[in-house]
C-alpha angles and dihedrals in degrees: 000000000000093000089060096050111116098173146290124287115242114243094255094053120098111254097202127067114243093228091063130078106237096189091051091047092051092048092048089053088053089049090050090053090048091050091053092048089052089056094240092136091060115097127227102229092195090060092054093042091054090046091054091046093053089053092049092047091052089049091054092044090055092057093042090053091064095037094052104032101030131237102291120130100274098048089042091053093044090050090051092051092049093048091047089053089050091051095047095046092045086052091058092045095050086052088061093051092043089056090051089237101130106058131033092232123063092219094068092042091053093047094051090042089059090048097049100040095034107036099027099037108019096234133120121256092211091057092052092047092048093055102032099051090054089051092054094047094054111010115194092000109137114243091007102063109060090198090076096046089116085081119120105001097056107009140018104230129197129004097266098045092044093054090045090052091049094049089052088055092235119154119172092154136010090266094181085070096042093108086064103042089045086080089059106039100023121055099012098044111037098085105030097040102033120010093042091063103027094060091065092050089049097053095042095045091048094038094237094164096164090056091047091052091053090048092051091055089059094051093044090051097050093043092051093046102041108028093066089055101039108019121234097292093046091048093051090048091052093045096053093042088056092048089049094051093043091049092056091048093046098046098047092048098044096043099045091077098046117024095065091049133083113302120183146122114299110284093185094236125166120279097259095048093044093054097042096051091051101044142055135179136237118221118272120254133141090255096044091049092051097039094051099033087244090300085126080085091061094145094057091041092055094046093048106025095174095047114116107252096235088069099053094095090052094057095040096087090052091051091048090053092052091048092050092049093054098037094248117150115244107197125200124163143167117281097248091046089054090053092048091049090063090060094041092051092049090050092049096047090045091055092046089053091050094049091051092043094054095043112107 
């Protein structure tokens, strides 16, 4: 950290920024120490092993479906659903390794991260790290969180930014209809039309040859296993159907916790306040936990990014108590309500933009 050292504060200078809540910060540090004493930062390796095995079994089942039952419409569709499940669940698992929450040493986390995101998904670990770490540092902060880079060129996000955009008389899209065209250019398109191609540009432009090698192993494997059964055209049809289904799954789950929340320029608030205003939870259930990779506990995940996901529900009551003490809203909602809130928030921010845009 020496290269970042500007200097030392003189004794009479305040050592805490006025935009941050010192009492809340101190109490969160106490909570963090309590969490570590409770052993909630320690992973259950059996949990993650079983999770990986269920992904591998689904991957094998997808191929066996075509091999045993043939390539007619029903087996083809079932295979696509199984492979989409593999891709989505591998996405949640690589997220665990990327956050260094599975092994005590970073070396093993990085190695398994390369395997899961590279060999099982065909994507580069360095690309995910580059984007995701920025997101966690400043969630929903414009120009600092890459996850909201679709503002303003595709969507007007958040009440404040949307009004600001309208007052500036900027119109890149008909934002007052964004809650409608979201269904066209959002969930269906992100992976097959953007991520699928951008990841190759990323690794080549940045010379990430190790990542590229891992990615190639994925494409070699699926070509060798599926082209003999389906032919090239059938394989390409299957591949892009899987990316389409996975994209819908990925976008709805990852955006339900953030898009309806506070989005603004960086206000330099303390860690706890920054994370709570940008995140919300979805109620716990066996299905919700599995379907979202435990990202239904987005609040706890953002407060403790390296915590193993199977412990989120254990720390949640402690987080709720701290929120209640400081008058901070802790939001948790049903899964379908969380999905609907994405659309409602887009409709609201689009209307706010239009009102500001038309105002003389």
